[in-house]
PDB file of C-alpha atoms in Angstrom:
ATOM      1  CA  MET A 282       8.109 -16.527  -5.301  1.00 76.00           C
ATOM      2  CA  ASN A 283       6.660 -18.070  -2.080  1.00 88.00           C
ATOM      3  CA  GLN A 284       2.864 -17.894  -2.180  1.00 90.00           C
ATOM      4  CA  GLU A 285       2.792 -17.564   1.662  1.00 92.00           C
ATOM      5  CA  ARG A 286       5.045 -14.505   1.559  1.00 92.00           C
ATOM      6  CA  LEU A 287       2.790 -12.888  -1.147  1.00 91.00           C
ATOM      7  CA  MET A 288      -0.201 -13.131   1.123  1.00 93.00           C
ATOM      8  CA  GLN A 289       1.713 -11.268   3.959  1.00 95.00           C
ATOM      9  CA  ILE A 290       3.053  -8.427   1.795  1.00 96.00           C
ATOM     10  CA  LEU A 291      -0.052  -6.134   1.747  1.00 95.00           C
ATOM     11  CA  VAL A 292      -1.053  -5.058   5.255  1.00 96.00           C
ATOM     12  CA  THR A 293      -4.049  -2.811   4.443  1.00 95.00           C
ATOM     13  CA  PRO A 294      -5.227  -0.368   1.812  1.00 95.00           C
ATOM     14  CA  HIS A 295      -4.320   3.224   2.785  1.00 94.00           C
ATOM     15  CA  ILE A 296      -7.578   5.291   2.411  1.00 91.00           C
ATOM     16  CA  SER A 297      -7.325   9.089   2.432  1.00 93.00           C
ATOM     17  CA  GLU A 298      -8.755  11.983   0.334  1.00 95.00           C
ATOM     18  CA  LYS A 299      -5.539  12.079  -1.640  1.00 94.00           C
ATOM     19  CA  SER A 300      -5.460   8.383  -2.344  1.00 92.00           C
ATOM     20  CA  ALA A 301      -9.206   8.351  -3.227  1.00 91.00           C
ATOM     21  CA  VAL A 302      -8.624  11.114  -5.807  1.00 94.00           C
ATOM     22  CA  ALA A 303      -5.669   9.332  -7.329  1.00 92.00           C
ATOM     23  CA  ALA A 304      -7.538   6.058  -7.568  1.00 90.00           C
ATOM     24  CA  GLU A 305     -10.464   7.878  -9.300  1.00 90.00           C
ATOM     25  CA  MET A 306      -8.467  10.020 -11.655  1.00 91.00           C
ATOM     26  CA  SER A 307      -5.414   7.823 -12.647  1.00 90.00           C
ATOM     27  CA  GLY A 308      -6.047   4.316 -11.422  1.00 90.00           C
ATOM     28  CA  GLN A 309      -3.435   4.580  -8.561  1.00 95.00           C
ATOM     29  CA  HIS A 310      -4.190   2.616  -5.442  1.00 95.00           C
ATOM     30  CA  THR A 311      -2.257   3.023  -2.192  1.00 96.00           C
ATOM     31  CA  PHE A 312      -1.410   0.170   0.211  1.00 97.00           C
ATOM     32  CA  LYS A 313       0.406  -0.010   3.537  1.00 97.00           C
ATOM     33  CA  VAL A 314       2.962  -2.913   3.039  1.00 97.00           C
ATOM     34  CA  VAL A 315       5.504  -4.754   5.218  1.00 97.00           C
ATOM     35  CA  VAL A 316       8.772  -2.715   5.746  1.00 96.00           C
ATOM     36  CA  ASP A 317      10.961  -5.267   3.927  1.00 96.00           C
ATOM     37  CA  ALA A 318       8.847  -5.610   0.809  1.00 96.00           C
ATOM     38  CA  ASN A 319      10.175  -4.645  -2.658  1.00 96.00           C
ATOM     39  CA  LYS A 320       8.404  -3.506  -5.827  1.00 97.00           C
ATOM     40  CA  LEU A 321       8.321  -7.007  -7.493  1.00 97.00           C
ATOM     41  CA  GLU A 322       6.746  -8.570  -4.439  1.00 96.00           C
ATOM     42  CA  VAL A 323       4.085  -5.875  -4.230  1.00 97.00           C
ATOM     43  CA  LYS A 324       3.316  -6.236  -7.956  1.00 97.00           C
ATOM     44  CA  HIS A 325       2.836  -9.949  -7.648  1.00 97.00           C
ATOM     45  CA  ALA A 326       0.788  -9.698  -4.533  1.00 96.00           C
ATOM     46  CA  VAL A 327      -1.653  -7.178  -5.963  1.00 96.00           C
ATOM     47  CA  GLU A 328      -2.089  -9.093  -9.157  1.00 95.00           C
ATOM     48  CA  LYS A 329      -2.657 -12.398  -7.258  1.00 95.00           C
ATOM     49  CA  LEU A 330      -5.128 -10.950  -4.716  1.00 93.00           C
ATOM     50  CA  PHE A 331      -7.183  -8.690  -6.847  1.00 93.00           C
ATOM     51  CA  SER A 332      -6.853 -10.352 -10.321  1.00 93.00           C
ATOM     52  CA  VAL A 333      -5.744  -7.152 -12.029  1.00 94.00           C
ATOM     53  CA  LYS A 334      -2.653  -6.220 -14.181  1.00 96.00           C
ATOM     54  CA  VAL A 335      -0.191  -3.696 -12.570  1.00 96.00           C
ATOM     55  CA  GLN A 336       1.560  -1.223 -14.701  1.00 97.00           C
ATOM     56  CA  SER A 337       3.972   0.201 -12.096  1.00 97.00           C
ATOM     57  CA  VAL A 338       4.763   0.357  -8.430  1.00 98.00           C
ATOM     58  CA  ARG A 339       6.263   3.172  -6.356  1.00 97.00           C
ATOM     59  CA  MET A 340       7.477   2.790  -2.831  1.00 98.00           C
ATOM     60  CA  ILE A 341       7.775   5.345  -0.084  1.00 97.00           C
ATOM     61  CA  ASN A 342       9.228   4.920   3.458  1.00 97.00           C
ATOM     62  CA  MET A 343       7.021   6.892   5.851  1.00 96.00           C
ATOM     63  CA  LYS A 344       8.801   8.069   9.120  1.00 97.00           C
ATOM     64  CA  GLY A 345       6.779   7.704  12.388  1.00 95.00           C
ATOM     65  CA  LYS A 346       5.802  10.856  14.118  1.00 95.00           C
ATOM     66  CA  ASN A 347       7.193  11.985  17.589  1.00 96.00           C
ATOM     67  CA  LYS A 348       4.133  12.188  19.952  1.00 95.00           C
ATOM     68  CA  ARG A 349       3.430  12.893  23.576  1.00 93.00           C
ATOM     69  CA  PHE A 350       1.542  10.290  25.686  1.00 89.00           C
ATOM     70  CA  GLY A 351       0.623  12.198  28.857  1.00 92.00           C
ATOM     71  CA  GLN A 352       4.064  13.210  30.327  1.00 92.00           C
ATOM     72  CA  ARG A 353       6.060  10.663  28.385  1.00 94.00           C
ATOM     73  CA  LEU A 354       7.501  11.193  24.867  1.00 94.00           C
ATOM     74  CA  GLY A 355       6.774   8.377  22.437  1.00 94.00           C
ATOM     75  CA  ARG A 356       7.272   7.618  18.774  1.00 94.00           C
ATOM     76  CA  ARG A 357       4.995   6.038  16.156  1.00 94.00           C
ATOM     77  CA  VAL A 358       6.385   3.223  14.175  1.00 95.00           C
ATOM     78  CA  ASN A 359       7.931   3.618  10.753  1.00 97.00           C
ATOM     79  CA  TRP A 360       6.010   2.042   7.870  1.00 97.00           C
ATOM     80  CA  LYS A 361       6.120   1.664   4.059  1.00 98.00           C
ATOM     81  CA  LYS A 362       3.541   2.799   1.515  1.00 97.00           C
ATOM     82  CA  ALA A 363       3.223   1.380  -2.030  1.00 98.00           C
ATOM     83  CA  ILE A 364       1.391   3.350  -4.812  1.00 97.00           C
ATOM     84  CA  VAL A 365       0.270   0.869  -7.447  1.00 97.00           C
ATOM     85  CA  ARG A 366      -0.773   1.964 -10.923  1.00 96.00           C
ATOM     86  CA  LEU A 367      -3.124  -0.408 -12.675  1.00 95.00           C
ATOM     87  CA  GLU A 368      -3.295  -1.085 -16.453  1.00 94.00           C
ATOM     88  CA  ASP A 369      -6.119   0.623 -18.350  1.00 91.00           C
ATOM     89  CA  GLY A 370      -9.453  -1.181 -17.932  1.00 90.00           C
ATOM     90  CA  HIS A 371      -8.476  -2.728 -14.562  1.00 90.00           C
ATOM     91  CA  ASP A 372      -9.869  -1.451 -11.189  1.00 88.00           C
ATOM     92  CA  ILE A 373      -9.997  -2.492  -7.543  1.00 87.00           C
ATOM     93  CA  ASP A 374     -13.291  -1.972  -5.665  1.00 79.00           C
ATOM     94  CA  PHE A 375     -12.656  -1.868  -1.964  1.00 73.00           C
ATOM     95  CA  VAL A 376     -16.287  -1.049  -1.035  1.00 70.00           C
ATOM     96  CA  GLY A 377     -17.697  -4.106  -2.895  1.00 66.00           C
ATOM     97  CA  GLY A 378     -21.301  -2.895  -2.994  1.00 57.00           C
ATOM     98  CA  GLY A 379     -21.627  -2.822  -6.751  1.00 55.00           C
ATOM     99  CA  SER A 380     -24.542  -4.448  -8.566  1.00 51.00           C
TER     100      SER A 380
END
């Protein structure tokens, strides 16, 4: 797998109340990924960037919402979400303030 491609797969971590609870309770972390990514690429990207072992990956296509911008109708972009379950004993710390 191309190392350059792996660095572009993960766009950003998706932080919400639901994803924070899933991360704390069952070791599942949620990421916003590029639309053409697949499960294997996401697995290798997370393992390479965070030095953890991935147990499983689930992918969800999120549809963009229809919104109004003043008098004009608009649409937000479609995006893809990946939910990554880590092996027992592995964790990702996004805050990074640990001593």
